[in-house]
């Protein structure tokens, strides 16, 4: 359950917009994952059912990975370039800071009312109303509380979006952010009749054949480093993904393989972009606060999972990580 006062304030601002038939813009973070997208789609549909005029989007390239494009409501998403000019309310979801909302950030800042719904410990606090709970397993857990506060009953479409985000951000309920409340929410979602096995298969167990070759390339490069409590790292680029017939989002899954090395507390994957920058994913087994590392380098996240973008070359980026560790 979200913090009571913050939840009440968030429900109030959403209720006011819905009762007034207001124009509401919902925005997930750039390159949305299952939690960001599931949160956005579920809250968008809930607000529509309550009478709001809702436009849902995410910043940057308007392309979803195949692992998420099937979620109910994705057909109603619009590019960030096609948003209403003067919305009554702008809601940012699962964004650890304003920069993660990209070109929609200024719209949120300028809106007469704004709400931020997030569960990242590194969130500095932005937006007019803030529902930020680092103890929540996922942002979808907060959205489930909001839907309940709005009086919106869960059905299979809403539950599918919420379950996708919950399963993804808890690593199929394996990660340390899983609590009794997490399982209680999962039970509520399962009770709607969703096909949870199919959802998990689409999220975690479906990839093009070229993924196997890319995985072989990246794991073959992996190195074990004694820095800190132990660091295992590797790298791959968007160009290499393309050479294997893969979209760039397939690089995101590499860290979940690399993190299995028992000798290292921290796993790191550097993902090279077309413009020469490196998007860095960090994971911890528990002894290292990778959110502190990522925040120091311009990013953010959670104690156990975080990331940042580096404009340095690969060696310079690794040196900066080692220094913080």
mmCIF file of C-alpha atoms in Angstrom:
data_model
loop_
_atom_site.group_PDB
_atom_site.id
_atom_site.type_symbol
_atom_site.label_atom_id
_atom_site.label_comp_id
_atom_site.label_asym_id
_atom_site.label_seq_id
_atom_site.Cartn_x
_atom_site.Cartn_y
_atom_site.Cartn_z
ATOM 1 C CA UNK A 1 0.000 0.000 0.000
ATOM 2 C CA UNK A 2 1.288 3.450 -0.963
ATOM 3 C CA UNK A 3 1.902 6.112 1.735
ATOM 4 C CA UNK A 4 -1.579 7.185 2.850
ATOM 5 C CA UNK A 5 -1.219 10.954 2.563
ATOM 6 C CA UNK A 6 0.537 10.856 -0.801
ATOM 7 C CA UNK A 7 -1.959 8.336 -2.142
ATOM 8 C CA UNK A 8 -4.923 10.460 -1.054
ATOM 9 C CA UNK A 9 -3.432 13.537 -2.732
ATOM 10 C CA UNK A 10 -2.786 11.614 -5.947
ATOM 11 C CA UNK A 11 -6.288 10.144 -6.015
ATOM 12 C CA UNK A 12 -7.726 13.615 -5.408
ATOM 13 C CA UNK A 13 -5.937 15.210 -8.366
ATOM 14 C CA UNK A 14 -6.925 12.314 -10.657
ATOM 15 C CA UNK A 15 -10.534 12.356 -9.427
ATOM 16 C CA UNK A 16 -10.809 16.071 -10.059
ATOM 17 C CA UNK A 17 -9.544 15.671 -13.622
ATOM 18 C CA UNK A 18 -11.891 12.741 -14.279
ATOM 19 C CA UNK A 19 -14.960 14.430 -12.776
ATOM 20 C CA UNK A 20 -14.298 17.534 -14.862
ATOM 21 C CA UNK A 21 -13.763 15.532 -18.051
ATOM 22 C CA UNK A 22 -10.330 17.113 -18.159
ATOM 23 C CA UNK A 23 -7.588 16.666 -20.728
ATOM 24 C CA UNK A 24 -4.960 14.393 -19.197
ATOM 25 C CA UNK A 25 -1.563 13.414 -20.627
ATOM 26 C CA UNK A 26 0.143 10.306 -19.247
ATOM 27 C CA UNK A 27 3.809 9.722 -20.018
ATOM 28 C CA UNK A 28 6.073 6.739 -19.319
ATOM 29 C CA UNK A 29 9.828 7.153 -19.269
ATOM 30 C CA UNK A 30 11.943 6.992 -22.417
ATOM 31 C CA UNK A 31 12.406 3.469 -23.801
ATOM 32 C CA UNK A 32 9.650 2.173 -21.517
ATOM 33 C CA UNK A 33 9.976 -1.213 -19.853
ATOM 34 C CA UNK A 34 7.082 -3.401 -18.732
ATOM 35 C CA UNK A 35 6.566 -1.466 -15.490
ATOM 36 C CA UNK A 36 6.544 1.969 -17.126
ATOM 37 C CA UNK A 37 4.335 0.877 -20.006
ATOM 38 C CA UNK A 38 2.006 -1.285 -17.922
ATOM 39 C CA UNK A 39 1.549 1.563 -15.430
ATOM 40 C CA UNK A 40 0.781 4.064 -18.159
ATOM 41 C CA UNK A 41 -1.643 1.859 -20.073
ATOM 42 C CA UNK A 42 -3.545 0.735 -16.973
ATOM 43 C CA UNK A 43 -3.932 4.221 -15.509
ATOM 44 C CA UNK A 44 -4.878 5.640 -18.920
ATOM 45 C CA UNK A 45 -7.686 3.124 -19.340
ATOM 46 C CA UNK A 46 -8.862 3.601 -15.763
ATOM 47 C CA UNK A 47 -9.084 7.368 -16.202
ATOM 48 C CA UNK A 48 -10.954 6.973 -19.492
ATOM 49 C CA UNK A 49 -13.522 4.831 -17.729
ATOM 50 C CA UNK A 50 -13.925 7.621 -15.185
ATOM 51 C CA UNK A 51 -14.584 10.249 -17.855
ATOM 52 C CA UNK A 52 -11.210 11.901 -18.470
ATOM 53 C CA UNK A 53 -9.925 12.742 -21.950
ATOM 54 C CA UNK A 54 -6.676 10.790 -21.904
ATOM 55 C CA UNK A 55 -3.664 10.789 -24.184
ATOM 56 C CA UNK A 56 -0.875 8.349 -23.325
ATOM 57 C CA UNK A 57 2.667 8.470 -24.693
ATOM 58 C CA UNK A 58 6.365 7.965 -24.061
ATOM 59 C CA UNK A 59 9.251 10.197 -25.201
ATOM 60 C CA UNK A 60 11.911 9.539 -27.794
ATOM 61 C CA UNK A 61 11.667 7.086 -30.664
ATOM 62 C CA UNK A 62 8.059 5.895 -30.866
ATOM 63 C CA UNK A 63 8.868 2.200 -31.133
ATOM 64 C CA UNK A 64 7.973 -0.570 -28.704
ATOM 65 C CA UNK A 65 9.838 -3.880 -28.442
ATOM 66 C CA UNK A 66 7.896 -6.940 -29.543
ATOM 67 C CA UNK A 67 7.957 -8.181 -25.941
ATOM 68 C CA UNK A 68 5.673 -5.272 -24.941
ATOM 69 C CA UNK A 69 3.780 -4.259 -28.079
ATOM 70 C CA UNK A 70 1.029 -6.803 -27.370
ATOM 71 C CA UNK A 71 -0.075 -5.220 -24.074
ATOM 72 C CA UNK A 72 -3.726 -4.083 -24.080
ATOM 73 C CA UNK A 73 -4.000 -0.410 -24.997
ATOM 74 C CA UNK A 74 -0.777 0.029 -26.938
ATOM 75 C CA UNK A 75 -2.837 0.802 -30.041
ATOM 76 C CA UNK A 76 -4.059 3.978 -28.313
ATOM 77 C CA UNK A 77 -0.589 5.361 -27.583
ATOM 78 C CA UNK A 78 0.425 8.443 -29.560
ATOM 79 C CA UNK A 79 3.855 9.942 -30.312
ATOM 80 C CA UNK A 80 5.040 12.670 -27.972
ATOM 81 C CA UNK A 81 4.897 15.078 -30.921
ATOM 82 C CA UNK A 82 1.091 14.753 -31.079
ATOM 83 C CA UNK A 83 0.090 15.645 -27.525
ATOM 84 C CA UNK A 84 -2.558 18.224 -26.591
ATOM 85 C CA UNK A 85 -0.971 21.657 -26.286
ATOM 86 C CA UNK A 86 -2.631 22.698 -23.014
ATOM 87 C CA UNK A 87 -3.551 19.662 -20.900
ATOM 88 C CA UNK A 88 -5.254 20.119 -17.560
ATOM 89 C CA UNK A 89 -3.094 17.439 -15.937
ATOM 90 C CA UNK A 90 0.173 15.726 -16.873
ATOM 91 C CA UNK A 91 1.192 12.487 -15.147
ATOM 92 C CA UNK A 92 4.718 11.061 -15.292
ATOM 93 C CA UNK A 93 5.044 7.352 -14.550
ATOM 94 C CA UNK A 94 8.077 5.308 -13.462
ATOM 95 C CA UNK A 95 10.461 8.195 -14.238
ATOM 96 C CA UNK A 96 13.259 8.568 -11.684
ATOM 97 C CA UNK A 97 13.809 12.201 -12.679
ATOM 98 C CA UNK A 98 12.421 14.786 -15.073
ATOM 99 C CA UNK A 99 15.027 14.006 -17.731
ATOM 100 C CA UNK A 100 13.538 10.517 -18.157
ATOM 101 C CA UNK A 101 10.377 12.134 -19.540
ATOM 102 C CA UNK A 102 12.364 13.644 -22.404
ATOM 103 C CA UNK A 103 10.459 16.186 -24.483
ATOM 104 C CA UNK A 104 7.341 15.706 -22.334
ATOM 105 C CA UNK A 105 9.157 17.048 -19.254
ATOM 106 C CA UNK A 106 8.540 20.734 -20.107
ATOM 107 C CA UNK A 107 4.843 19.973 -20.672
ATOM 108 C CA UNK A 108 4.617 18.474 -17.173
ATOM 109 C CA UNK A 109 6.450 21.437 -15.650
ATOM 110 C CA UNK A 110 4.161 23.953 -17.379
ATOM 111 C CA UNK A 111 0.855 22.148 -16.744
ATOM 112 C CA UNK A 112 -1.596 23.675 -14.240
ATOM 113 C CA UNK A 113 -1.595 20.319 -12.422
ATOM 114 C CA UNK A 114 0.945 17.507 -12.466
ATOM 115 C CA UNK A 115 1.459 14.165 -10.767
ATOM 116 C CA UNK A 116 4.516 11.914 -10.572
ATOM 117 C CA UNK A 117 4.017 8.215 -9.774
ATOM 118 C CA UNK A 118 7.258 6.349 -9.198
ATOM 119 C CA UNK A 119 9.103 3.840 -7.001
ATOM 120 C CA UNK A 120 12.760 4.737 -7.611
ATOM 121 C CA UNK A 121 14.779 5.501 -4.487
ATOM 122 C CA UNK A 122 16.825 8.051 -6.423
ATOM 123 C CA UNK A 123 13.776 10.159 -7.372
ATOM 124 C CA UNK A 124 14.595 13.723 -6.187
ATOM 125 C CA UNK A 125 10.952 14.771 -6.058
ATOM 126 C CA UNK A 126 9.405 16.708 -8.931
ATOM 127 C CA UNK A 127 5.905 17.497 -10.116
ATOM 128 C CA UNK A 128 3.083 19.234 -8.282
ATOM 129 C CA UNK A 129 1.845 16.075 -6.529
ATOM 130 C CA UNK A 130 4.229 13.203 -5.841
ATOM 131 C CA UNK A 131 3.337 9.589 -5.202
ATOM 132 C CA UNK A 132 6.856 8.200 -4.812
ATOM 133 C CA UNK A 133 7.346 5.054 -2.736
ATOM 134 C CA UNK A 134 10.739 3.303 -2.879
ATOM 135 C CA UNK A 135 9.243 0.419 -0.898
ATOM 136 C CA UNK A 136 6.804 -0.389 -3.694
ATOM 137 C CA UNK A 137 7.868 -3.401 -5.741
ATOM 138 C CA UNK A 138 6.952 -1.605 -8.957
ATOM 139 C CA UNK A 139 5.153 1.502 -10.157
ATOM 140 C CA UNK A 140 2.245 -0.729 -11.231
ATOM 141 C CA UNK A 141 1.668 -1.470 -7.535
ATOM 142 C CA UNK A 142 1.071 2.242 -6.960
ATOM 143 C CA UNK A 143 -1.181 2.417 -10.017
ATOM 144 C CA UNK A 144 -3.226 -0.485 -8.618
ATOM 145 C CA UNK A 145 -3.774 1.632 -5.475
ATOM 146 C CA UNK A 146 -4.759 4.620 -7.618
ATOM 147 C CA UNK A 147 -7.283 2.585 -9.607
ATOM 148 C CA UNK A 148 -8.796 1.337 -6.373
ATOM 149 C CA UNK A 149 -9.014 4.909 -5.084
ATOM 150 C CA UNK A 150 -10.727 5.951 -8.315
ATOM 151 C CA UNK A 151 -13.264 3.156 -7.939
ATOM 152 C CA UNK A 152 -12.145 1.385 -11.106
ATOM 153 C CA UNK A 153 -12.652 -2.377 -10.992
ATOM 154 C CA UNK A 154 -9.876 -4.579 -12.327
ATOM 155 C CA UNK A 155 -10.593 -6.659 -15.423
ATOM 156 C CA UNK A 156 -8.299 -8.824 -17.536
ATOM 157 C CA UNK A 157 -7.001 -5.928 -19.659
ATOM 158 C CA UNK A 158 -6.047 -3.800 -16.672
ATOM 159 C CA UNK A 159 -4.705 -6.797 -14.761
ATOM 160 C CA UNK A 160 -2.586 -7.916 -17.720
ATOM 161 C CA UNK A 161 -0.846 -4.524 -17.857
ATOM 162 C CA UNK A 162 -0.322 -4.469 -14.106
ATOM 163 C CA UNK A 163 0.886 -8.075 -13.884
ATOM 164 C CA UNK A 164 3.401 -7.543 -16.693
ATOM 165 C CA UNK A 165 5.004 -4.675 -14.792
ATOM 166 C CA UNK A 166 4.905 -6.500 -11.477
ATOM 167 C CA UNK A 167 6.458 -9.693 -12.841
ATOM 168 C CA UNK A 168 9.149 -7.778 -14.736
ATOM 169 C CA UNK A 169 10.280 -5.502 -11.909
ATOM 170 C CA UNK A 170 10.402 -8.331 -9.368
ATOM 171 C CA UNK A 171 12.224 -10.716 -11.727
ATOM 172 C CA UNK A 172 9.232 -13.057 -11.669
ATOM 173 C CA UNK A 173 9.021 -12.531 -7.893
ATOM 174 C CA UNK A 174 12.675 -13.520 -7.343
ATOM 175 C CA UNK A 175 14.147 -10.137 -6.406
ATOM 176 C CA UNK A 176 14.466 -8.657 -2.935
ATOM 177 C CA UNK A 177 11.721 -6.090 -3.587
ATOM 178 C CA UNK A 178 9.140 -8.906 -3.453
ATOM 179 C CA UNK A 179 7.060 -8.679 -0.263
ATOM 180 C CA UNK A 180 3.822 -10.171 1.058
ATOM 181 C CA UNK A 181 2.035 -7.163 -0.455
ATOM 182 C CA UNK A 182 3.524 -8.056 -3.834
ATOM 183 C CA UNK A 183 2.003 -11.521 -3.698
ATOM 184 C CA UNK A 184 -1.308 -10.157 -2.454
ATOM 185 C CA UNK A 185 -1.464 -7.880 -5.497
ATOM 186 C CA UNK A 186 -0.457 -10.736 -7.797
ATOM 187 C CA UNK A 187 -3.297 -12.817 -6.334
ATOM 188 C CA UNK A 188 -5.796 -10.029 -7.042
ATOM 189 C CA UNK A 189 -4.585 -9.811 -10.627
ATOM 190 C CA UNK A 190 -4.672 -13.575 -11.143
ATOM 191 C CA UNK A 191 -8.229 -13.647 -9.809
ATOM 192 C CA UNK A 192 -9.372 -11.656 -12.857
ATOM 193 C CA UNK A 193 -8.536 -14.649 -15.057
ATOM 194 C CA UNK A 194 -5.401 -13.390 -16.791
ATOM 195 C CA UNK A 195 -3.156 -15.912 -18.564
ATOM 196 C CA UNK A 196 -0.099 -15.325 -16.387
ATOM 197 C CA UNK A 197 1.915 -18.104 -18.039
ATOM 198 C CA UNK A 198 1.419 -16.554 -21.458
ATOM 199 C CA UNK A 199 2.295 -13.094 -20.124
ATOM 200 C CA UNK A 200 5.559 -14.402 -18.659
ATOM 201 C CA UNK A 201 6.378 -16.309 -21.820
ATOM 202 C CA UNK A 202 5.992 -13.169 -23.922
ATOM 203 C CA UNK A 203 8.014 -11.047 -21.501
ATOM 204 C CA UNK A 204 10.882 -13.373 -20.649
ATOM 205 C CA UNK A 205 11.000 -16.456 -22.846
ATOM 206 C CA UNK A 206 10.492 -15.234 -26.387
ATOM 207 C CA UNK A 207 13.296 -13.819 -28.555
ATOM 208 C CA UNK A 208 14.492 -14.065 -32.168
ATOM 209 C CA UNK A 209 17.060 -16.745 -32.942
ATOM 210 C CA UNK A 210 19.697 -14.034 -33.462
ATOM 211 C CA UNK A 211 19.544 -13.335 -29.721
ATOM 212 C CA UNK A 212 21.475 -16.535 -29.085
ATOM 213 C CA UNK A 213 24.374 -15.345 -31.246
ATOM 214 C CA UNK A 214 24.380 -11.902 -29.632
ATOM 215 C CA UNK A 215 24.324 -13.511 -26.199
ATOM 216 C CA UNK A 216 27.280 -15.695 -27.147
ATOM 217 C CA UNK A 217 29.195 -12.625 -28.311
ATOM 218 C CA UNK A 218 28.512 -10.641 -25.147
ATOM 219 C CA UNK A 219 29.132 -13.429 -22.664
ATOM 220 C CA UNK A 220 32.347 -14.320 -24.494
ATOM 221 C CA UNK A 221 33.579 -10.816 -23.715
ATOM 222 C CA UNK A 222 32.612 -10.903 -20.043
ATOM 223 C CA UNK A 223 35.372 -10.094 -17.567
ATOM 224 C CA UNK A 224 35.634 -10.568 -13.824
ATOM 225 C CA UNK A 225 37.132 -7.651 -11.925
ATOM 226 C CA UNK A 226 38.082 -7.534 -8.193
ATOM 227 C CA UNK A 227 36.913 -3.917 -7.833
ATOM 228 C CA UNK A 228 34.730 -3.354 -4.766
ATOM 229 C CA UNK A 229 32.872 -6.530 -3.832
ATOM 230 C CA UNK A 230 33.570 -7.930 -7.290
ATOM 231 C CA UNK A 231 32.484 -6.688 -10.696
ATOM 232 C CA UNK A 232 31.499 -8.699 -13.759
ATOM 233 C CA UNK A 233 31.063 -6.686 -16.924
ATOM 234 C CA UNK A 234 30.634 -6.934 -20.651
ATOM 235 C CA UNK A 235 29.549 -4.821 -23.581
ATOM 236 C CA UNK A 236 27.672 -4.865 -26.880
ATOM 237 C CA UNK A 237 26.512 -2.229 -29.330
ATOM 238 C CA UNK A 238 23.381 -1.316 -31.207
ATOM 239 C CA UNK A 239 25.271 -2.002 -34.437
ATOM 240 C CA UNK A 240 26.075 -5.537 -33.274
ATOM 241 C CA UNK A 241 22.457 -6.122 -32.383
ATOM 242 C CA UNK A 242 21.451 -4.977 -35.850
ATOM 243 C CA UNK A 243 24.059 -7.251 -37.423
ATOM 244 C CA UNK A 244 22.288 -10.168 -35.734
ATOM 245 C CA UNK A 245 18.925 -8.983 -37.027
ATOM 246 C CA UNK A 246 17.866 -7.637 -33.631
ATOM 247 C CA UNK A 247 16.364 -4.360 -32.435
ATOM 248 C CA UNK A 248 18.462 -2.418 -29.946
ATOM 249 C CA UNK A 249 16.120 -3.229 -27.069
ATOM 250 C CA UNK A 250 17.408 -6.827 -27.095
ATOM 251 C CA UNK A 251 20.563 -5.509 -25.414
ATOM 252 C CA UNK A 252 18.544 -4.823 -22.264
ATOM 253 C CA UNK A 253 18.302 -8.518 -21.373
ATOM 254 C CA UNK A 254 22.061 -9.081 -21.307
ATOM 255 C CA UNK A 255 22.504 -7.896 -17.727
ATOM 256 C CA UNK A 256 20.089 -10.543 -16.454
ATOM 257 C CA UNK A 257 22.463 -13.211 -17.782
ATOM 258 C CA UNK A 258 25.709 -11.563 -16.695
ATOM 259 C CA UNK A 259 24.455 -11.014 -13.145
ATOM 260 C CA UNK A 260 24.481 -14.776 -12.511
ATOM 261 C CA UNK A 261 28.269 -14.808 -11.908
ATOM 262 C CA UNK A 262 28.535 -15.704 -8.215
ATOM 263 C CA UNK A 263 32.026 -14.209 -7.779
ATOM 264 C CA UNK A 264 30.793 -10.638 -8.379
ATOM 265 C CA UNK A 265 28.400 -8.539 -6.338
ATOM 266 C CA UNK A 266 27.929 -6.062 -9.185
ATOM 267 C CA UNK A 267 27.070 -6.859 -12.794
ATOM 268 C CA UNK A 268 27.508 -4.223 -15.479
ATOM 269 C CA UNK A 269 26.582 -4.149 -19.164
ATOM 270 C CA UNK A 270 27.643 -1.285 -21.411
ATOM 271 C CA UNK A 271 25.343 -0.845 -24.397
ATOM 272 C CA UNK A 272 26.797 1.234 -27.202
ATOM 273 C CA UNK A 273 24.457 3.600 -29.037
ATOM 274 C CA UNK A 274 24.594 4.826 -32.606
ATOM 275 C CA UNK A 275 25.863 8.250 -31.478
ATOM 276 C CA UNK A 276 28.800 6.824 -29.539
ATOM 277 C CA UNK A 277 27.346 7.045 -26.028
ATOM 278 C CA UNK A 278 27.071 4.121 -23.632
ATOM 279 C CA UNK A 279 23.876 3.202 -21.809
ATOM 280 C CA UNK A 280 24.984 1.360 -18.685
ATOM 281 C CA UNK A 281 22.937 -1.181 -16.711
ATOM 282 C CA UNK A 282 24.053 -2.035 -13.173
ATOM 283 C CA UNK A 283 22.795 -4.817 -10.907
ATOM 284 C CA UNK A 284 23.792 -5.715 -7.340
ATOM 285 C CA UNK A 285 23.516 -8.885 -5.300
ATOM 286 C CA UNK A 286 23.070 -6.754 -2.188
ATOM 287 C CA UNK A 287 26.429 -5.573 -0.866
ATOM 288 C CA UNK A 288 26.644 -2.577 -3.200
ATOM 289 C CA UNK A 289 24.217 0.315 -3.651
ATOM 290 C CA UNK A 290 24.322 0.670 -7.428
ATOM 291 C CA UNK A 291 21.796 3.524 -7.304
ATOM 292 C CA UNK A 292 24.462 5.602 -5.546
ATOM 293 C CA UNK A 293 26.952 4.724 -8.281
ATOM 294 C CA UNK A 294 24.488 5.538 -11.070
ATOM 295 C CA UNK A 295 23.337 8.776 -9.441
ATOM 296 C CA UNK A 296 26.931 9.973 -9.083
ATOM 297 C CA UNK A 297 27.346 9.390 -12.811
ATOM 298 C CA UNK A 298 24.175 11.203 -13.869
ATOM 299 C CA UNK A 299 21.625 8.393 -13.690
ATOM 300 C CA UNK A 300 19.575 6.743 -10.981
ATOM 301 C CA UNK A 301 17.511 3.746 -10.000
ATOM 302 C CA UNK A 302 17.301 1.370 -7.061
ATOM 303 C CA UNK A 303 19.869 -0.025 -4.645
ATOM 304 C CA UNK A 304 19.853 -3.333 -6.538
ATOM 305 C CA UNK A 305 19.210 -2.107 -10.091
ATOM 306 C CA UNK A 306 20.218 1.185 -11.662
ATOM 307 C CA UNK A 307 21.661 2.765 -14.772
ATOM 308 C CA UNK A 308 23.094 5.844 -16.439
ATOM 309 C CA UNK A 309 24.272 7.148 -19.804
ATOM 310 C CA UNK A 310 27.919 7.996 -20.408
ATOM 311 C CA UNK A 311 29.423 10.196 -23.118
ATOM 312 C CA UNK A 312 32.916 8.861 -22.337
ATOM 313 C CA UNK A 313 34.466 6.064 -24.343
ATOM 314 C CA UNK A 314 34.191 2.495 -23.085
ATOM 315 C CA UNK A 315 37.418 2.544 -21.084
ATOM 316 C CA UNK A 316 36.584 5.931 -19.570
ATOM 317 C CA UNK A 317 33.106 4.752 -18.612
ATOM 318 C CA UNK A 318 34.502 1.635 -16.925
ATOM 319 C CA UNK A 319 37.099 3.715 -15.087
ATOM 320 C CA UNK A 320 34.349 5.975 -13.733
ATOM 321 C CA UNK A 321 32.366 2.941 -12.536
ATOM 322 C CA UNK A 322 35.406 1.393 -10.874
ATOM 323 C CA UNK A 323 36.185 4.666 -9.087
ATOM 324 C CA UNK A 324 32.671 4.810 -7.573
ATOM 325 C CA UNK A 325 32.763 1.139 -6.601
#
